[in-house]
Coordinates of C-alpha atoms in Angstrom, one line a residue:
X1 CA -48.8 8.2 -27.1
X2 CA -47.8 10.1 -23.8
X3 CA -48.6 6.7 -22.1
X4 CA -45.5 4.9 -24.4
X5 CA -43.6 8.6 -23.6
X6 CA -43.8 8.0 -20.1
X7 CA -42.9 3.9 -20.4
X8 CA -39.8 5.4 -22.7
X9 CA -39.0 7.8 -20.2
X10 CA -38.7 5.2 -17.2
X11 CA -37.0 2.5 -19.1
X12 CA -34.4 5.3 -19.9
X13 CA -34.3 6.1 -16.7
X14 CA -33.3 2.5 -15.2
X15 CA -31.1 2.0 -18.5
X16 CA -28.7 4.8 -17.0
X17 CA -28.9 4.1 -13.2
X18 CA -28.0 0.7 -14.6
X19 CA -25.3 2.0 -17.0
X20 CA -23.5 4.5 -14.2
X21 CA -23.5 2.0 -11.6
X22 CA -21.5 -0.4 -13.7
X23 CA -19.6 2.0 -15.1
X24 CA -18.3 3.4 -11.2
X25 CA -18.0 -0.1 -10.2
X26 CA -15.8 -0.8 -13.3
X27 CA -13.9 2.3 -13.0
X28 CA -13.3 1.0 -9.1
X29 CA -12.3 -2.6 -9.7
X30 CA -9.7 -1.5 -12.3
X31 CA -8.4 1.6 -9.8
X32 CA -7.8 -1.2 -7.2
X33 CA -6.4 -3.9 -9.6
X34 CA -3.8 -0.8 -10.7
X35 CA -3.1 0.5 -7.3
X36 CA -2.4 -3.0 -6.0
X37 CA 0.0 -4.1 -9.0
X38 CA 1.8 -0.6 -8.4
X39 CA 2.2 -1.6 -4.9
X40 CA 3.4 -5.0 -5.8
X41 CA 6.5 -3.2 -7.8
X42 CA 7.4 -0.9 -5.3
X43 CA 10.8 -1.5 -3.6
X44 CA 11.6 -0.4 0.6
X45 CA 12.2 2.8 -0.8
X46 CA 8.9 3.8 -1.8
X47 CA 7.3 2.1 0.9
X48 CA 9.0 4.4 3.0
X49 CA 7.4 7.3 0.8
X50 CA 3.7 6.2 1.3
X51 CA 2.9 4.7 4.8
X52 CA 0.9 1.7 5.2
X53 CA -2.1 3.4 6.3
X54 CA -2.1 5.5 3.7
X55 CA -2.0 3.6 1.1
X56 CA -4.9 1.5 2.8
X57 CA -7.0 4.9 2.5
X58 CA -6.0 5.0 -1.1
X59 CA -7.0 2.0 -2.2
X60 CA -10.6 2.0 -0.1
X61 CA -12.0 5.9 0.8
X62 CA -10.3 7.6 -2.5
X63 CA -11.6 5.0 -4.8
X64 CA -14.8 5.1 -3.4
X65 CA -14.9 9.1 -3.6
X66 CA -14.0 8.4 -7.5
X67 CA -16.7 5.7 -8.1
X68 CA -19.2 8.1 -6.3
X69 CA -18.6 11.0 -9.2
X70 CA -18.7 8.8 -12.0
X71 CA -21.9 7.4 -11.5
X72 CA -22.9 11.3 -10.7
X73 CA -21.0 12.5 -14.0
X74 CA -22.8 9.2 -15.9
X75 CA -26.4 9.8 -14.8
X76 CA -26.0 14.4 -15.2
X77 CA -24.2 13.8 -18.5
X78 CA -27.5 11.8 -19.6
X79 CA -29.5 13.9 -18.1
X80 CA -29.0 17.6 -17.1
X81 CA -27.8 18.7 -20.7
X82 CA -30.6 17.6 -22.6
X83 CA -32.8 19.2 -20.0
X84 CA -31.4 22.2 -19.9
X85 CA -30.8 22.5 -23.7
X86 CA -34.1 21.6 -24.5
X87 CA -35.6 24.4 -22.2
X88 CA -33.1 27.0 -23.2
X89 CA -34.8 26.3 -26.7
X90 CA -37.9 26.4 -25.8
X91 CA -37.5 29.2 -23.6
X92 CA -36.5 31.4 -26.0
X93 CA -39.4 30.3 -28.7
X94 CA -41.7 31.2 -25.8
X95 CA -40.3 34.5 -25.0
X96 CA -36.6 35.7 -26.7
X97 CA -37.2 39.3 -24.9
X98 CA -37.3 38.0 -21.4
X99 CA -33.8 35.3 -21.9
X100 CA -31.8 37.5 -19.8
X101 CA -33.6 36.7 -16.5
X102 CA -32.7 32.9 -17.0
X103 CA -28.9 34.2 -18.2
X104 CA -28.3 36.2 -14.3
X105 CA -29.6 33.5 -12.8
X106 CA -27.3 30.7 -14.2
X107 CA -24.5 33.2 -13.5
X108 CA -25.5 33.9 -9.9
X109 CA -25.7 30.4 -9.4
X110 CA -22.4 29.4 -10.8
X111 CA -20.4 32.3 -9.1
X112 CA -22.2 31.2 -5.8
X113 CA -20.7 27.2 -6.3
X114 CA -17.0 28.9 -7.3
X115 CA -16.6 30.4 -3.7
X116 CA -18.4 27.5 -1.6
X117 CA -15.9 25.1 -4.0
X118 CA -13.0 27.7 -3.3
X119 CA -13.4 27.8 0.0
X120 CA -14.3 23.6 0.5
X121 CA -11.3 22.3 -2.0
X122 CA -8.5 22.8 1.0
X123 CA -10.7 21.2 3.4
X124 CA -11.3 18.0 1.3
X125 CA -7.5 17.7 1.2
X126 CA -7.3 18.1 4.8
X127 CA -10.5 15.5 5.0
X128 CA -8.3 13.0 3.5
X129 CA -5.0 13.1 5.3
X130 CA -6.9 12.9 8.7
X131 CA -9.0 10.0 7.4
X132 CA -4.9 8.6 6.7
X133 CA -3.9 9.7 10.2
X134 CA -7.2 8.0 12.0
X135 CA -6.2 4.5 9.6
X136 CA -2.7 5.0 11.1
X137 CA -3.7 5.0 14.9
X138 CA -6.0 2.7 14.9
X139 CA -3.4 0.1 13.2
X140 CA -0.9 0.5 15.4
X141 CA -3.4 0.0 18.4
X142 CA -4.6 -3.1 16.9
X143 CA -1.3 -4.3 16.2
X144 CA -0.2 -3.4 19.6
X145 CA -2.2 -4.1 21.7
X146 CA -0.6 -6.3 23.5
X147 CA 2.6 -3.4 24.4
X148 CA -0.2 -0.9 25.0
X149 CA -1.5 -3.0 27.8
X150 CA 1.4 -3.9 29.1
X151 CA 2.5 -0.4 30.1
X152 CA -1.3 1.1 31.4
X153 CA -1.3 3.7 28.3
X154 CA -4.8 2.7 27.1
X155 CA -5.7 6.0 28.0
X156 CA -3.5 8.1 26.3
X157 CA -4.2 5.5 22.9
X158 CA -7.8 6.7 23.6
X159 CA -6.8 11.0 23.9
X160 CA -4.8 10.0 20.8
X161 CA -7.4 8.4 19.0
X162 CA -9.6 11.4 20.4
X163 CA -7.6 13.8 18.6
X164 CA -7.4 12.4 15.7
X165 CA -11.2 11.4 15.7
X166 CA -11.8 15.0 16.7
X167 CA -9.8 16.7 14.1
X168 CA -11.4 14.8 11.2
X169 CA -15.1 15.8 12.6
X170 CA -14.3 19.0 12.9
X171 CA -12.8 19.4 9.5
X172 CA -16.1 17.0 7.9
X173 CA -18.5 19.3 10.0
X174 CA -16.8 22.5 8.5
X175 CA -17.5 21.6 4.8
X176 CA -21.0 19.9 6.0
X177 CA -21.9 23.5 7.1
X178 CA -20.8 25.3 3.6
X179 CA -22.2 22.5 1.5
X180 CA -25.8 23.1 3.5
X181 CA -25.4 26.8 2.4
X182 CA -26.1 25.5 -1.0
X183 CA -29.2 24.0 -1.3
X184 CA -31.3 27.5 0.4
X185 CA -29.3 29.7 -1.8
X186 CA -30.4 27.4 -4.5
X187 CA -34.1 27.5 -4.1
X188 CA -33.6 31.8 -2.8
X189 CA -32.2 32.1 -6.5
X190 CA -35.1 29.7 -8.4
X191 CA -37.7 32.1 -6.3
X192 CA -36.4 35.3 -7.1
X193 CA -36.1 34.3 -10.7
X194 CA -40.0 33.4 -10.9
X195 CA -40.8 36.4 -9.5
X196 CA -38.6 38.5 -11.8
X197 CA -40.0 36.6 -14.5
X198 CA -43.6 37.2 -13.1
X199 CA -42.9 40.9 -12.5
X200 CA -41.4 41.4 -16.1
X201 CA -43.7 39.0 -17.5
X202 CA -47.1 41.2 -16.6
X203 CA -45.5 44.1 -17.7
X204 CA -45.1 42.5 -21.6
X205 CA -48.9 40.8 -21.3
X206 CA -50.0 43.9 -20.1
X207 CA -48.7 45.8 -23.2
X208 CA -50.0 42.9 -25.4
X209 CA -46.7 41.5 -26.4
X210 CA -46.6 37.9 -24.5
X211 CA -49.8 35.3 -24.0
X212 CA -50.5 34.8 -20.3
X213 CA -50.1 31.1 -21.6
X214 CA -46.9 32.2 -22.8
X215 CA -45.3 33.4 -19.9
X216 CA -46.3 30.5 -18.1
X217 CA -44.7 28.4 -20.4
X218 CA -41.9 30.5 -20.1
X219 CA -41.4 29.9 -16.2
X220 CA -42.2 26.2 -16.4
X221 CA -38.8 26.2 -19.2
X222 CA -36.9 28.4 -16.6
X223 CA -37.5 26.4 -13.8
X224 CA -36.3 23.6 -16.1
X225 CA -33.2 25.4 -17.0
X226 CA -32.3 26.5 -14.1
X227 CA -32.9 23.2 -12.0
X228 CA -30.5 21.5 -14.8
X229 CA -27.9 24.0 -13.5
X230 CA -28.7 23.1 -10.1
X231 CA -27.9 19.4 -10.8
X232 CA -24.9 20.3 -12.3
X233 CA -24.1 22.0 -9.6
X234 CA -24.5 19.1 -7.4
X235 CA -21.9 17.6 -9.0
X236 CA -19.0 20.5 -8.9
X237 CA -20.2 20.0 -4.7
X238 CA -18.4 16.2 -5.0
X239 CA -16.0 16.9 -7.5
X240 CA -13.1 18.8 -5.4
X241 CA -13.5 15.9 -3.3
X242 CA -13.1 13.2 -5.8
X243 CA -10.3 15.2 -7.4
X244 CA -8.1 15.6 -4.4
X245 CA -8.4 11.8 -4.2
X246 CA -7.9 11.5 -7.9
X247 CA -4.8 13.4 -7.5
X248 CA -3.9 11.0 -4.1
X249 CA -3.9 7.6 -6.5
X250 CA -2.5 9.1 -9.1
X251 CA 0.8 10.1 -7.3
X252 CA 0.9 6.2 -6.4
X253 CA 0.2 5.2 -9.7
X254 CA 2.5 7.7 -11.7
X255 CA 5.5 6.9 -8.8
X256 CA 8.2 4.8 -10.5
X257 CA 9.7 2.2 -8.5
X258 CA 13.7 3.1 -7.8
X259 CA 14.3 -0.5 -8.5
X260 CA 13.7 -1.7 -12.2
X261 CA 14.3 -4.2 -14.4
X262 CA 17.2 -3.9 -16.9
X263 CA 15.7 -3.3 -20.6
X264 CA 18.4 -6.3 -21.8
X265 CA 18.5 -8.6 -18.6
X266 CA 21.1 -11.0 -18.2
X267 CA 20.2 -14.5 -17.3
X268 CA 21.1 -16.8 -14.4
X269 CA 19.6 -19.8 -15.8
X270 CA 21.5 -22.8 -16.8
X271 CA 24.7 -23.7 -14.7
X272 CA 24.1 -21.4 -11.5
X273 CA 26.7 -22.5 -8.2
X274 CA 25.8 -19.7 -6.3
X275 CA 28.5 -17.5 -5.4
X276 CA 27.6 -14.0 -3.9
X277 CA 30.6 -11.2 -4.1
X278 CA 30.3 -7.7 -2.5
X279 CA 32.8 -5.7 -4.4
X280 CA 33.5 -2.1 -2.4
X281 CA 29.7 -1.8 -1.5
X282 CA 28.4 1.2 -0.2
X283 CA 24.6 2.4 0.8
X284 CA 22.8 4.8 2.1
X285 CA 19.0 4.9 2.8
X286 CA 16.9 7.6 0.5
X287 CA 17.4 11.1 1.9
X288 CA 20.2 10.5 4.8
X289 CA 23.1 12.2 4.6
X290 CA 25.5 9.3 5.5
X291 CA 25.9 6.0 4.4
X292 CA 25.1 2.7 6.5
X293 CA 27.4 0.6 4.8
X294 CA 30.4 1.6 3.4
X295 CA 33.2 -0.6 1.2
X296 CA 31.9 -3.7 2.0
X297 CA 33.8 -6.6 0.4
X298 CA 33.0 -10.1 0.9
X299 CA 32.7 -13.3 -1.1
X300 CA 30.0 -16.1 -0.1
X301 CA 31.0 -19.0 -1.4
X302 CA 28.6 -22.6 -2.4
X303 CA 28.6 -25.1 0.2
X304 CA 30.0 -22.2 2.6
X305 CA 28.2 -20.5 5.7
X306 CA 29.0 -16.6 5.9
X307 CA 27.7 -15.3 9.3
X308 CA 27.5 -11.5 9.8
X309 CA 28.0 -10.5 13.4
X310 CA 27.9 -7.0 15.4
X311 CA 26.3 -4.8 17.5
X312 CA 22.6 -3.2 17.1
X313 CA 22.6 -1.0 14.0
X314 CA 25.6 -2.0 12.7
X315 CA 24.1 -2.8 9.6
X316 CA 24.0 -6.9 8.7
X317 CA 20.5 -7.0 8.0
X318 CA 20.8 -3.7 5.5
X319 CA 23.9 -6.5 4.0
X320 CA 21.7 -9.2 3.0
X321 CA 19.0 -7.2 2.2
X322 CA 20.8 -5.9 -0.8
X323 CA 21.1 -9.5 -2.2
X324 CA 17.4 -9.6 -3.3
X325 CA 17.5 -6.0 -4.2
X326 CA 15.3 -4.3 -1.8
X327 CA 17.0 -1.8 -1.6
X328 CA 19.8 -0.6 -4.4
X329 CA 23.4 0.2 -3.3
X330 CA 24.8 3.5 -3.4
X331 CA 28.0 2.5 -4.6
X332 CA 29.9 -0.7 -6.0
X333 CA 28.4 -4.1 -7.2
X334 CA 26.8 -7.0 -6.2
X335 CA 28.2 -9.5 -8.1
X336 CA 26.3 -13.8 -8.2
X337 CA 28.0 -15.6 -10.6
X338 CA 29.8 -13.6 -11.4
X339 CA 26.5 -10.9 -12.8
X340 CA 25.8 -7.9 -11.5
X341 CA 22.3 -9.0 -9.8
X342 CA 21.3 -5.0 -11.4
X343 CA 21.5 -6.6 -14.9
X344 CA 19.4 -9.1 -14.0
X345 CA 15.7 -9.1 -13.8
X346 CA 14.1 -8.9 -10.1
X347 CA 12.2 -12.5 -10.7
X348 CA 15.3 -14.0 -11.4
X349 CA 17.3 -13.1 -9.0
X350 CA 14.9 -13.6 -6.1
X351 CA 13.9 -16.8 -7.8
X352 CA 17.5 -18.1 -7.0
X353 CA 17.3 -17.0 -3.1
X354 CA 14.9 -18.7 -0.2
X355 CA 15.3 -16.0 2.0
X356 CA 13.8 -15.8 6.0
X357 CA 13.0 -12.3 6.8
X358 CA 14.0 -10.9 11.2
X359 CA 10.4 -11.2 12.2
X360 CA 8.6 -14.5 11.2
X361 CA 5.6 -13.3 9.0
X362 CA 2.9 -16.0 7.9
X363 CA -0.7 -15.6 5.7
X364 CA -4.2 -16.6 6.4
X365 CA -4.5 -20.1 5.3
X366 CA -3.0 -23.4 6.5
X367 CA 0.3 -24.6 6.8
X368 CA 0.7 -26.2 3.8
X369 CA -0.6 -23.3 1.8
X370 CA 2.2 -21.1 3.5
X371 CA 4.9 -23.1 2.8
X372 CA 3.7 -23.1 -0.8
X373 CA 4.4 -19.7 -1.3
X374 CA 7.8 -21.0 -1.9
X375 CA 7.2 -23.6 -4.6
X376 CA 3.3 -24.2 -5.5
X377 CA 3.7 -27.6 -7.2
X378 CA 5.6 -28.9 -3.9
X379 CA 4.3 -32.3 -3.3
X380 CA 3.6 -33.5 0.4
X381 CA 6.8 -35.0 1.2
X382 CA 8.6 -32.0 -0.2
X383 CA 6.8 -29.8 2.9
X384 CA 7.5 -33.2 5.5
X385 CA 10.8 -32.5 4.4
X386 CA 10.8 -29.0 5.0
X387 CA 8.9 -29.2 8.4
X388 CA 11.5 -31.6 9.9
X389 CA 14.9 -30.0 8.9
X390 CA 13.4 -26.9 10.6
X391 CA 12.3 -28.7 13.6
X392 CA 8.8 -28.0 13.2
X393 CA 7.7 -31.5 12.8
X394 CA 6.5 -31.9 16.5
X395 CA 3.9 -29.4 16.3
X396 CA 2.5 -29.9 13.5
X397 CA 2.1 -33.5 14.0
X398 CA 0.3 -32.7 17.3
X399 CA -2.3 -30.9 15.6
X400 CA -5.4 -33.1 14.2
X401 CA -4.9 -31.3 10.8
X402 CA -1.4 -31.7 10.2
X403 CA -0.1 -29.5 7.0
X404 CA -4.3 -28.8 6.8
X405 CA -3.7 -27.0 10.2
X406 CA -5.4 -23.5 9.9
X407 CA -3.3 -20.6 10.5
X408 CA -4.9 -17.7 11.3
X409 CA -3.8 -13.9 9.8
X410 CA -0.8 -13.0 10.9
X411 CA 0.2 -16.3 12.1
X412 CA -1.3 -14.9 15.3
X413 CA -2.7 -18.4 16.5
X414 CA 1.4 -20.1 16.8
X415 CA 4.0 -18.8 19.2
X416 CA 6.8 -16.6 18.0
X417 CA 9.0 -19.8 17.9
X418 CA 7.0 -21.7 15.6
X419 CA 6.0 -19.3 13.3
X420 CA 9.8 -18.7 13.0
X421 CA 10.1 -21.9 12.3
X422 CA 7.8 -22.5 9.6
X423 CA 9.3 -19.0 7.7
X424 CA 12.6 -21.2 7.7
X425 CA 10.7 -24.2 6.4
X426 CA 8.7 -22.1 3.7
X427 CA 12.6 -20.8 2.4
X428 CA 13.5 -24.7 2.5
X429 CA 10.9 -25.6 0.5
X430 CA 11.5 -23.8 -2.5
X431 CA 15.2 -25.6 -2.6
X432 CA 17.5 -22.5 -3.7
X433 CA 20.9 -22.4 -4.5
X434 CA 21.0 -19.1 -2.2
X435 CA 19.7 -19.1 1.6
X436 CA 19.5 -16.1 3.8
X437 CA 18.8 -15.8 7.5
X438 CA 17.9 -12.6 8.8
X439 CA 18.8 -13.1 12.6
X440 CA 15.9 -16.1 11.6
X441 CA 17.2 -18.2 15.0
X442 CA 16.6 -15.3 17.6
X443 CA 13.5 -16.7 18.9
X444 CA 14.5 -20.7 19.0
X445 CA 15.9 -21.7 21.9
X446 CA 19.2 -22.7 22.5
X447 CA 19.1 -26.3 21.9
X448 CA 16.3 -26.0 18.8
X449 CA 18.9 -23.4 17.3
X450 CA 21.6 -26.1 16.9
X451 CA 19.5 -29.2 16.0
X452 CA 18.3 -26.5 13.4
X453 CA 21.9 -25.5 12.2
X454 CA 23.2 -29.2 12.1
X455 CA 19.9 -30.6 9.8
X456 CA 20.8 -27.3 7.4
X457 CA 24.0 -28.5 7.5
X458 CA 23.5 -31.4 6.4
X459 CA 20.2 -31.0 3.9
X460 CA 21.9 -27.7 2.3
X461 CA 25.4 -28.6 1.9
X462 CA 25.4 -27.4 -1.9
X463 CA 24.3 -24.2 -1.0
X464 CA 25.4 -20.3 -0.3
X465 CA 24.0 -19.9 3.1
X466 CA 24.4 -16.0 4.6
X467 CA 23.1 -16.0 8.4
X468 CA 22.5 -12.3 9.8
X469 CA 23.2 -13.2 13.9
X470 CA 23.8 -12.0 17.5
X471 CA 24.4 -15.2 19.0
X472 CA 28.5 -16.3 18.5
X473 CA 26.9 -19.8 18.8
X474 CA 25.6 -19.2 15.9
X475 CA 28.0 -19.1 13.7
X476 CA 31.1 -20.3 15.6
X477 CA 31.2 -23.4 12.8
X478 CA 30.7 -20.8 9.9
X479 CA 33.6 -20.9 7.2
X480 CA 33.5 -17.1 7.6
X481 CA 32.7 -14.6 9.6
X482 CA 31.8 -11.2 8.4
X483 CA 32.2 -8.9 11.7
X484 CA 30.7 -5.1 10.9
X485 CA 30.6 -2.1 13.3
X486 CA 29.2 1.3 12.3
X487 CA 28.3 0.2 9.0
X488 CA 31.8 -1.2 8.0
X489 CA 33.7 -4.7 8.1
X490 CA 36.0 -4.7 11.2
X491 CA 36.7 -8.4 11.2
X492 CA 36.6 -11.5 8.6
X493 CA 37.6 -14.9 8.7
X494 CA 36.8 -18.0 10.8
X495 CA 36.1 -18.2 14.5
X496 CA 39.3 -19.0 15.7
X497 CA 41.1 -16.3 13.5
X498 CA 38.6 -13.7 14.6
X499 CA 39.4 -14.3 18.4
X500 CA 43.3 -13.7 18.0
X501 CA 43.2 -10.7 15.6
X502 CA 39.4 -9.3 15.6
X503 CA 38.6 -7.0 18.9
X504 CA 35.3 -6.4 18.7
X505 CA 34.6 -9.9 17.8
X506 CA 36.6 -10.9 21.1
X507 CA 34.0 -8.5 23.3
X508 CA 30.9 -10.3 21.9
X509 CA 32.0 -13.6 22.2
X510 CA 33.5 -13.1 25.9
X511 CA 29.8 -11.5 26.7
X512 CA 28.1 -14.7 25.5
X513 CA 30.3 -17.8 26.0
X514 CA 32.8 -18.6 29.1
X515 CA 36.6 -19.3 28.1
X516 CA 36.0 -22.9 27.6
X517 CA 33.1 -22.8 25.8
X518 CA 34.7 -20.5 23.4
X519 CA 37.7 -23.0 23.0
X520 CA 35.4 -26.4 22.6

């Protein structure tokens, strides 16, 4: 019978370990998926609230803390309560007059744990923030390594990293020292309890109120009870850090995106032309006191190029970033074929737009897989056509694998100009009725820029083109040029009209081109 019980106990222990590991892994998997989906729904405003380094920590380290506590909880839920309750029942049956010794020990144990947790809890919050800080410094160093080396700032960055590292180490050591007190104190309480039970029990035996065997059995059951509380105490030690991690994860999951789809969305499907109209649009970033854009009104029509030009910080990129609803307007409305873009789903809206960001972004994979981000069903002919229009055909053909050539993370194995041309090609694969080029030609030489604009004009003649640029040569042939200064429209018209009427445009043009070039 004892052998059978031993085998059953071993089987139960293995089952609990397997079950706890499975549940903890499932919790981690689900939380990672939930956080990723939530982050995918964030607008630019939410990314301003949660830095990238913090989101990485919350998706990794914080979830790991919750996995650990889940595993411990499942094991202890099955083990410690059964052992503790069973021990109490047997102890009372063997020595009902000595129950108070166990009660005192348990109260002291709980009080000690409460004090330690109250000291450690604030430090756990600091530690998680310091991990965010360390991740931020490391990420900035890795992404900005060329700039750091160019300015010989390695020593400064090493000191910056060391400070973040030392702060994290100091707080971690403080917590470790506090926790190190726990086990010796528990053993001290256990030993004192043993002495008290033997002393009280000896008097009971001397007075013939208890048998020696019952006293020893009571001692064993008392050890079992206190040991079960010690196990639960260990759980309360890791709970504070897990609680901090849970709060940080909840902050992300409970954040509602500022940009949401309407309850009863309108459709842009059917006969869609692609007319974009700004009606008295003003915009300010969340938390800002002043408008970045003020009273912007214009109409961009199909078959025409609408170009935005102005000094740095004039609001050019902000204008075009409002169209895909990366941010929502503060005042006014943006209409697309007469429909307010806030009245359609984000998916339908962005499905009509081919967007090329200011900085060319590529993902690890192949050239073809990057181009198919725009249309996963695009065939090789579509890809080749887009690459040719984007003036990327030569360097793609020079690669032995062609469109199947590997692209490393961030597109670091191609030049800035090649990366930008592939970004343009990706947008063209979409064959969208609206194209947005956010200063996308800045990494191209003038010859490639001119060839690309000619090819675009020929192949996207039915689409609405919106171009942000610093170059007058890029916008000269545009049907509509909008000149921005400090978030306001100070000029609108063709190149020839603006040279006559807009002083700001004249200054920009004369700073870049000669009078002969301007008149040609």
